[in-house]
Amino acid sequence: AGSPVERAMRDDVAAYLRSELPNTRIVHELVCGECRADIAAVGRSRLILVELKSERDVLKRAERQMKAFVASAHDAILVADIRFFDRTPYNNGAPRVASTDELASFGGALWVYPRPPANASLGEGQLYKWSIPRPNLKQPRAFTFLNLLWRDELVEEARRHRIDATRRMTMAEIAAQMSWLMTGREIAEAVCRQLRQRSFPEAE
């Protein structure tokens, strides 16, 4: 759960995702390779991974985390506290919130925290207001996406699609068969189906 500051940030972002994506399951701490996404929004065929960087955090691991999330989901979002942004006012004194080169290099969508009000005038900060990325046809690499599943989940989905998955086969071998024989949409639906029904310590 982290500090009260981190908890408040997590709750705010989860509440926004829940309000904007009412048919999506919100889960916390989803393991993604060697990283862990703070929040995941799991639809029926779309996965959004979210990394949170509160005022108490540093950005040391952000590049590696966002690289993993961009590769493993349909969309990845970095929510960073406003202290990480460039807040130098414009020459006319108008307020400004702009991404730094470091933040821009991480990839994925970028939101500023706290959430700016709808009528905020932040110059470039308008770009970092909260909004759900528009759905597109981009699919994560099938093998990477399937790697989000546990073995029993992978086997269940393979058999659902009449793909051999014996005990002697490794997860990599099963995932390779699924990548070859299933469409991108079938893989997205399979992974999301399992994540929507998996038990998490914290989920909505």
PDB file of C-alpha atoms in Angstrom:
ATOM      1  CA  ALA A   1       0.000   0.000   0.000  1.00  0.00           C
ATOM      2  CA  GLY A   2       2.960   2.329   0.673  1.00  0.00           C
ATOM      3  CA  SER A   3       2.799   5.699   2.418  1.00  0.00           C
ATOM      4  CA  PRO A   4      -0.430   7.723   2.788  1.00  0.00           C
ATOM      5  CA  VAL A   5       0.759   9.909  -0.104  1.00  0.00           C
ATOM      6  CA  GLU A   6       1.263   6.874  -2.350  1.00  0.00           C
ATOM      7  CA  ARG A   7      -2.048   5.359  -1.229  1.00  0.00           C
ATOM      8  CA  ALA A   8      -3.937   8.530  -2.076  1.00  0.00           C
ATOM      9  CA  MET A   9      -2.364   8.610  -5.530  1.00  0.00           C
ATOM     10  CA  ARG A  10      -3.236   4.973  -6.154  1.00  0.00           C
ATOM     11  CA  ASP A  11      -6.824   5.476  -5.027  1.00  0.00           C
ATOM     12  CA  ASP A  12      -7.255   8.593  -7.201  1.00  0.00           C
ATOM     13  CA  VAL A  13      -5.964   6.883 -10.335  1.00  0.00           C
ATOM     14  CA  ALA A  14      -7.945   3.686  -9.710  1.00  0.00           C
ATOM     15  CA  ALA A  15     -11.138   5.713  -9.166  1.00  0.00           C
ATOM     16  CA  TYR A  16     -10.606   7.592 -12.426  1.00  0.00           C
ATOM     17  CA  LEU A  17     -10.003   4.387 -14.385  1.00  0.00           C
ATOM     18  CA  ARG A  18     -13.084   2.812 -12.825  1.00  0.00           C
ATOM     19  CA  SER A  19     -15.247   5.808 -13.750  1.00  0.00           C
ATOM     20  CA  GLU A  20     -13.959   5.998 -17.331  1.00  0.00           C
ATOM     21  CA  LEU A  21     -13.867   2.246 -17.969  1.00  0.00           C
ATOM     22  CA  PRO A  22     -16.883   0.876 -16.050  1.00  0.00           C
ATOM     23  CA  ASN A  23     -16.726  -2.589 -17.642  1.00  0.00           C
ATOM     24  CA  THR A  24     -13.035  -2.988 -16.893  1.00  0.00           C
ATOM     25  CA  ARG A  25     -11.561  -4.826 -13.922  1.00  0.00           C
ATOM     26  CA  ILE A  26      -9.039  -2.774 -11.941  1.00  0.00           C
ATOM     27  CA  VAL A  27      -6.279  -4.851 -10.340  1.00  0.00           C
ATOM     28  CA  HIS A  28      -3.234  -3.843  -8.347  1.00  0.00           C
ATOM     29  CA  GLU A  29       0.350  -5.116  -8.512  1.00  0.00           C
ATOM     30  CA  LEU A  30       0.284  -7.173 -11.707  1.00  0.00           C
ATOM     31  CA  VAL A  31       3.573  -8.944 -12.328  1.00  0.00           C
ATOM     32  CA  CYS A  32       4.932  -8.199 -15.782  1.00  0.00           C
ATOM     33  CA  GLY A  33       8.181 -10.033 -16.437  1.00  0.00           C
ATOM     34  CA  GLU A  34      10.728  -8.671 -13.954  1.00  0.00           C
ATOM     35  CA  CYS A  35       8.559  -5.629 -13.192  1.00  0.00           C
ATOM     36  CA  ARG A  36       5.268  -5.074 -11.445  1.00  0.00           C
ATOM     37  CA  ALA A  37       2.592  -2.674 -12.688  1.00  0.00           C
ATOM     38  CA  ASP A  38       1.041  -0.645  -9.879  1.00  0.00           C
ATOM     39  CA  ILE A  39      -2.391  -0.777 -11.518  1.00  0.00           C
ATOM     40  CA  ALA A  40      -3.833  -2.704 -14.451  1.00  0.00           C
ATOM     41  CA  ALA A  41      -7.135  -2.011 -16.175  1.00  0.00           C
ATOM     42  CA  VAL A  42      -8.269  -5.291 -17.720  1.00  0.00           C
ATOM     43  CA  GLY A  43     -11.008  -5.174 -20.317  1.00  0.00           C
ATOM     44  CA  ARG A  44     -12.330  -8.132 -22.289  1.00  0.00           C
ATOM     45  CA  SER A  45      -9.673  -7.735 -24.968  1.00  0.00           C
ATOM     46  CA  ARG A  46      -7.623  -4.726 -23.869  1.00  0.00           C
ATOM     47  CA  LEU A  47      -5.005  -4.303 -21.150  1.00  0.00           C
ATOM     48  CA  ILE A  48      -3.760  -0.965 -19.817  1.00  0.00           C
ATOM     49  CA  LEU A  49      -0.800  -0.958 -17.405  1.00  0.00           C
ATOM     50  CA  VAL A  50      -0.134   1.996 -15.113  1.00  0.00           C
ATOM     51  CA  GLU A  51       3.028   2.984 -13.253  1.00  0.00           C
ATOM     52  CA  LEU A  52       2.782   5.498 -10.405  1.00  0.00           C
ATOM     53  CA  LYS A  53       5.594   7.830  -9.343  1.00  0.00           C
ATOM     54  CA  SER A  54       4.580   9.813  -6.270  1.00  0.00           C
ATOM     55  CA  GLU A  55       6.380  12.780  -4.765  1.00  0.00           C
ATOM     56  CA  ARG A  56       8.303  10.309  -2.599  1.00  0.00           C
ATOM     57  CA  ASP A  57       9.593   8.299  -5.581  1.00  0.00           C
ATOM     58  CA  VAL A  58      12.572   8.601  -7.881  1.00  0.00           C
ATOM     59  CA  LEU A  59      12.615   7.878 -11.617  1.00  0.00           C
ATOM     60  CA  LYS A  60      15.573   5.489 -11.538  1.00  0.00           C
ATOM     61  CA  ARG A  61      13.546   2.412 -12.566  1.00  0.00           C
ATOM     62  CA  ALA A  62      10.919   4.163 -14.675  1.00  0.00           C
ATOM     63  CA  GLU A  63      12.613   3.601 -18.041  1.00  0.00           C
ATOM     64  CA  ARG A  64      12.893  -0.172 -17.519  1.00  0.00           C
ATOM     65  CA  GLN A  65       9.363  -0.401 -16.132  1.00  0.00           C
ATOM     66  CA  MET A  66       7.723   1.553 -18.923  1.00  0.00           C
ATOM     67  CA  LYS A  67       9.651  -0.362 -21.575  1.00  0.00           C
ATOM     68  CA  ALA A  68       8.275  -3.614 -20.132  1.00  0.00           C
ATOM     69  CA  PHE A  69       4.727  -2.259 -19.899  1.00  0.00           C
ATOM     70  CA  VAL A  70       4.682  -0.824 -23.422  1.00  0.00           C
ATOM     71  CA  ALA A  71       5.783  -4.226 -24.746  1.00  0.00           C
ATOM     72  CA  SER A  72       3.321  -6.207 -22.639  1.00  0.00           C
ATOM     73  CA  ALA A  73       0.051  -4.280 -22.942  1.00  0.00           C
ATOM     74  CA  HIS A  74      -2.134  -2.427 -25.402  1.00  0.00           C
ATOM     75  CA  ASP A  75      -1.426   0.828 -23.570  1.00  0.00           C
ATOM     76  CA  ALA A  76       0.940   1.936 -20.808  1.00  0.00           C
ATOM     77  CA  ILE A  77       0.559   5.071 -18.699  1.00  0.00           C
ATOM     78  CA  LEU A  78       3.081   6.770 -16.419  1.00  0.00           C
ATOM     79  CA  VAL A  79       1.420   8.907 -13.748  1.00  0.00           C
ATOM     80  CA  ALA A  80       4.098  11.194 -12.315  1.00  0.00           C
ATOM     81  CA  ASP A  81       3.865  13.708  -9.515  1.00  0.00           C
ATOM     82  CA  ILE A  82       4.037  17.302 -10.663  1.00  0.00           C
ATOM     83  CA  ARG A  83       7.438  17.728  -9.017  1.00  0.00           C
ATOM     84  CA  PHE A  84       8.986  15.704 -11.856  1.00  0.00           C
ATOM     85  CA  PHE A  85       7.743  18.203 -14.484  1.00  0.00           C
ATOM     86  CA  ASP A  86       9.272  21.472 -15.648  1.00  0.00           C
ATOM     87  CA  ARG A  87       7.213  24.200 -13.955  1.00  0.00           C
ATOM     88  CA  THR A  88       9.195  27.218 -15.134  1.00  0.00           C
ATOM     89  CA  PRO A  89       6.580  29.922 -15.934  1.00  0.00           C
ATOM     90  CA  TYR A  90       6.310  31.361 -19.420  1.00  0.00           C
ATOM     91  CA  ASN A  91       7.910  34.752 -20.068  1.00  0.00           C
ATOM     92  CA  ASN A  92       4.538  36.434 -19.534  1.00  0.00           C
ATOM     93  CA  GLY A  93       4.203  34.787 -16.133  1.00  0.00           C
ATOM     94  CA  ALA A  94       1.572  32.246 -17.204  1.00  0.00           C
ATOM     95  CA  PRO A  95       1.787  28.898 -15.387  1.00  0.00           C
ATOM     96  CA  ARG A  96       3.464  26.051 -17.203  1.00  0.00           C
ATOM     97  CA  VAL A  97       3.699  22.309 -16.707  1.00  0.00           C
ATOM     98  CA  ALA A  98       5.862  20.583 -19.307  1.00  0.00           C
ATOM     99  CA  SER A  99       7.479  17.203 -19.671  1.00  0.00           C
ATOM    100  CA  THR A 100      11.213  16.972 -19.185  1.00  0.00           C
ATOM    101  CA  ASP A 101      13.382  15.137 -21.702  1.00  0.00           C
ATOM    102  CA  GLU A 102      13.708  12.347 -19.145  1.00  0.00           C
ATOM    103  CA  LEU A 103       9.955  11.860 -18.772  1.00  0.00           C
ATOM    104  CA  ALA A 104       9.454  12.017 -22.534  1.00  0.00           C
ATOM    105  CA  SER A 105      12.032   9.276 -23.076  1.00  0.00           C
ATOM    106  CA  PHE A 106      10.170   6.606 -21.114  1.00  0.00           C
ATOM    107  CA  GLY A 107       7.410   5.908 -23.659  1.00  0.00           C
ATOM    108  CA  GLY A 108       3.705   5.383 -23.167  1.00  0.00           C
ATOM    109  CA  ALA A 109       1.181   8.027 -22.138  1.00  0.00           C
ATOM    110  CA  LEU A 110       2.097  10.591 -19.479  1.00  0.00           C
ATOM    111  CA  TRP A 111      -0.262  12.007 -16.837  1.00  0.00           C
ATOM    112  CA  VAL A 112       0.538  14.665 -14.260  1.00  0.00           C
ATOM    113  CA  TYR A 113      -0.505  14.202 -10.619  1.00  0.00           C
ATOM    114  CA  PRO A 114      -2.511  15.612  -8.901  1.00  0.00           C
ATOM    115  CA  ARG A 115      -5.108  15.450 -11.642  1.00  0.00           C
ATOM    116  CA  PRO A 116      -5.509  18.921 -13.181  1.00  0.00           C
ATOM    117  CA  PRO A 117      -9.047  20.351 -13.124  1.00  0.00           C
ATOM    118  CA  ALA A 118     -10.855  20.329 -16.435  1.00  0.00           C
ATOM    119  CA  ASN A 119     -10.489  24.105 -16.818  1.00  0.00           C
ATOM    120  CA  ALA A 120      -6.801  24.232 -15.865  1.00  0.00           C
ATOM    121  CA  SER A 121      -4.612  26.490 -17.957  1.00  0.00           C
ATOM    122  CA  LEU A 122      -1.209  24.897 -17.781  1.00  0.00           C
ATOM    123  CA  GLY A 123       0.229  25.618 -21.189  1.00  0.00           C
ATOM    124  CA  GLU A 124       1.852  22.436 -22.380  1.00  0.00           C
ATOM    125  CA  GLY A 125       0.420  20.772 -19.284  1.00  0.00           C
ATOM    126  CA  GLN A 126      -2.789  20.353 -21.250  1.00  0.00           C
ATOM    127  CA  LEU A 127      -1.014  17.391 -22.826  1.00  0.00           C
ATOM    128  CA  TYR A 128      -0.657  15.631 -19.514  1.00  0.00           C
ATOM    129  CA  LYS A 129      -4.221  15.811 -18.311  1.00  0.00           C
ATOM    130  CA  TRP A 130      -5.780  12.449 -17.603  1.00  0.00           C
ATOM    131  CA  SER A 131      -7.489  10.761 -20.533  1.00  0.00           C
ATOM    132  CA  ILE A 132      -7.796   7.147 -21.567  1.00  0.00           C
ATOM    133  CA  PRO A 133      -5.775   6.392 -24.722  1.00  0.00           C
ATOM    134  CA  ARG A 134      -8.046   5.776 -27.687  1.00  0.00           C
ATOM    135  CA  PRO A 135      -8.331   2.095 -28.647  1.00  0.00           C
ATOM    136  CA  ASN A 136      -6.306   1.115 -31.682  1.00  0.00           C
ATOM    137  CA  LEU A 137      -5.331  -2.048 -33.509  1.00  0.00           C
ATOM    138  CA  LYS A 138      -1.935  -2.238 -31.843  1.00  0.00           C
ATOM    139  CA  GLN A 139      -1.375  -5.613 -30.206  1.00  0.00           C
ATOM    140  CA  PRO A 140       1.428  -6.551 -27.813  1.00  0.00           C
ATOM    141  CA  ARG A 141       3.794  -9.193 -29.103  1.00  0.00           C
ATOM    142  CA  ALA A 142       1.899 -12.434 -28.662  1.00  0.00           C
ATOM    143  CA  PHE A 143       4.661 -14.286 -26.812  1.00  0.00           C
ATOM    144  CA  THR A 144       5.253 -11.366 -24.428  1.00  0.00           C
ATOM    145  CA  PHE A 145       1.535 -10.941 -23.811  1.00  0.00           C
ATOM    146  CA  LEU A 146       1.013 -14.646 -23.086  1.00  0.00           C
ATOM    147  CA  ASN A 147       3.890 -14.474 -20.614  1.00  0.00           C
ATOM    148  CA  LEU A 148       1.570 -12.548 -18.270  1.00  0.00           C
ATOM    149  CA  LEU A 149      -0.273 -15.803 -17.595  1.00  0.00           C
ATOM    150  CA  TRP A 150       0.531 -18.471 -15.032  1.00  0.00           C
ATOM    151  CA  ARG A 151       1.057 -22.002 -16.285  1.00  0.00           C
ATOM    152  CA  ASP A 152      -2.398 -23.316 -15.374  1.00  0.00           C
ATOM    153  CA  GLU A 153      -3.991 -20.275 -17.034  1.00  0.00           C
ATOM    154  CA  LEU A 154      -1.906 -20.779 -20.156  1.00  0.00           C
ATOM    155  CA  VAL A 155      -2.822 -24.476 -20.336  1.00  0.00           C
ATOM    156  CA  GLU A 156      -6.519 -23.703 -19.879  1.00  0.00           C
ATOM    157  CA  GLU A 157      -6.504 -21.228 -22.761  1.00  0.00           C
ATOM    158  CA  ALA A 158      -4.474 -23.525 -24.999  1.00  0.00           C
ATOM    159  CA  ARG A 159      -6.938 -26.346 -24.489  1.00  0.00           C
ATOM    160  CA  ARG A 160      -9.854 -23.968 -24.995  1.00  0.00           C
ATOM    161  CA  HIS A 161      -8.458 -23.420 -28.488  1.00  0.00           C
ATOM    162  CA  ARG A 162      -7.674 -27.132 -29.020  1.00  0.00           C
ATOM    163  CA  ILE A 163      -3.933 -26.634 -28.830  1.00  0.00           C
ATOM    164  CA  ASP A 164      -1.785 -29.392 -27.297  1.00  0.00           C
ATOM    165  CA  ALA A 165      -0.407 -28.498 -23.867  1.00  0.00           C
ATOM    166  CA  THR A 166       1.081 -31.539 -22.174  1.00  0.00           C
ATOM    167  CA  ARG A 167       2.843 -31.648 -18.820  1.00  0.00           C
ATOM    168  CA  ARG A 168       6.155 -32.232 -20.556  1.00  0.00           C
ATOM    169  CA  MET A 169       5.873 -29.015 -22.525  1.00  0.00           C
ATOM    170  CA  THR A 170       7.435 -25.862 -21.099  1.00  0.00           C
ATOM    171  CA  MET A 171       5.426 -22.657 -20.858  1.00  0.00           C
ATOM    172  CA  ALA A 172       7.546 -21.255 -23.674  1.00  0.00           C
ATOM    173  CA  GLU A 173       6.646 -24.202 -25.909  1.00  0.00           C
ATOM    174  CA  ILE A 174       2.942 -23.820 -25.151  1.00  0.00           C
ATOM    175  CA  ALA A 175       3.048 -20.065 -25.739  1.00  0.00           C
ATOM    176  CA  ALA A 176       4.904 -20.611 -29.034  1.00  0.00           C
ATOM    177  CA  GLN A 177       2.151 -22.929 -30.264  1.00  0.00           C
ATOM    178  CA  MET A 178      -0.527 -20.463 -29.217  1.00  0.00           C
ATOM    179  CA  SER A 179       1.308 -17.587 -30.900  1.00  0.00           C
ATOM    180  CA  TRP A 180       1.416 -19.564 -34.127  1.00  0.00           C
ATOM    181  CA  LEU A 181      -2.129 -20.939 -34.154  1.00  0.00           C
ATOM    182  CA  MET A 182      -4.244 -18.172 -32.564  1.00  0.00           C
ATOM    183  CA  THR A 183      -5.183 -14.760 -33.930  1.00  0.00           C
ATOM    184  CA  GLY A 184      -4.166 -11.578 -32.172  1.00  0.00           C
ATOM    185  CA  ARG A 185      -7.726 -11.025 -31.027  1.00  0.00           C
ATOM    186  CA  GLU A 186      -7.999 -14.548 -29.630  1.00  0.00           C
ATOM    187  CA  ILE A 187      -4.780 -14.086 -27.674  1.00  0.00           C
ATOM    188  CA  ALA A 188      -5.917 -10.712 -26.307  1.00  0.00           C
ATOM    189  CA  GLU A 189      -9.233 -12.207 -25.200  1.00  0.00           C
ATOM    190  CA  ALA A 190      -7.511 -15.245 -23.677  1.00  0.00           C
ATOM    191  CA  VAL A 191      -5.052 -13.236 -21.586  1.00  0.00           C
ATOM    192  CA  CYS A 192      -7.666 -10.731 -20.470  1.00  0.00           C
ATOM    193  CA  ARG A 193     -10.146 -13.484 -19.588  1.00  0.00           C
ATOM    194  CA  GLN A 194      -7.636 -15.078 -17.230  1.00  0.00           C
ATOM    195  CA  LEU A 195      -6.580 -11.792 -15.631  1.00  0.00           C
ATOM    196  CA  ARG A 196     -10.213 -10.793 -15.107  1.00  0.00           C
ATOM    197  CA  GLN A 197     -10.844 -13.973 -13.105  1.00  0.00           C
ATOM    198  CA  ARG A 198      -7.486 -14.301 -11.322  1.00  0.00           C
ATOM    199  CA  SER A 199      -7.393 -13.699  -7.577  1.00  0.00           C
ATOM    200  CA  PHE A 200      -5.360 -10.627  -6.512  1.00  0.00           C
ATOM    201  CA  PRO A 201      -4.627  -9.289  -3.022  1.00  0.00           C
ATOM    202  CA  GLU A 202      -6.325  -6.068  -4.164  1.00  0.00           C
ATOM    203  CA  ALA A 203      -8.717  -5.792  -7.091  1.00  0.00           C
ATOM    204  CA  GLU A 204     -12.032  -4.215  -7.990  1.00  0.00           C
TER     205      GLU A 204
END
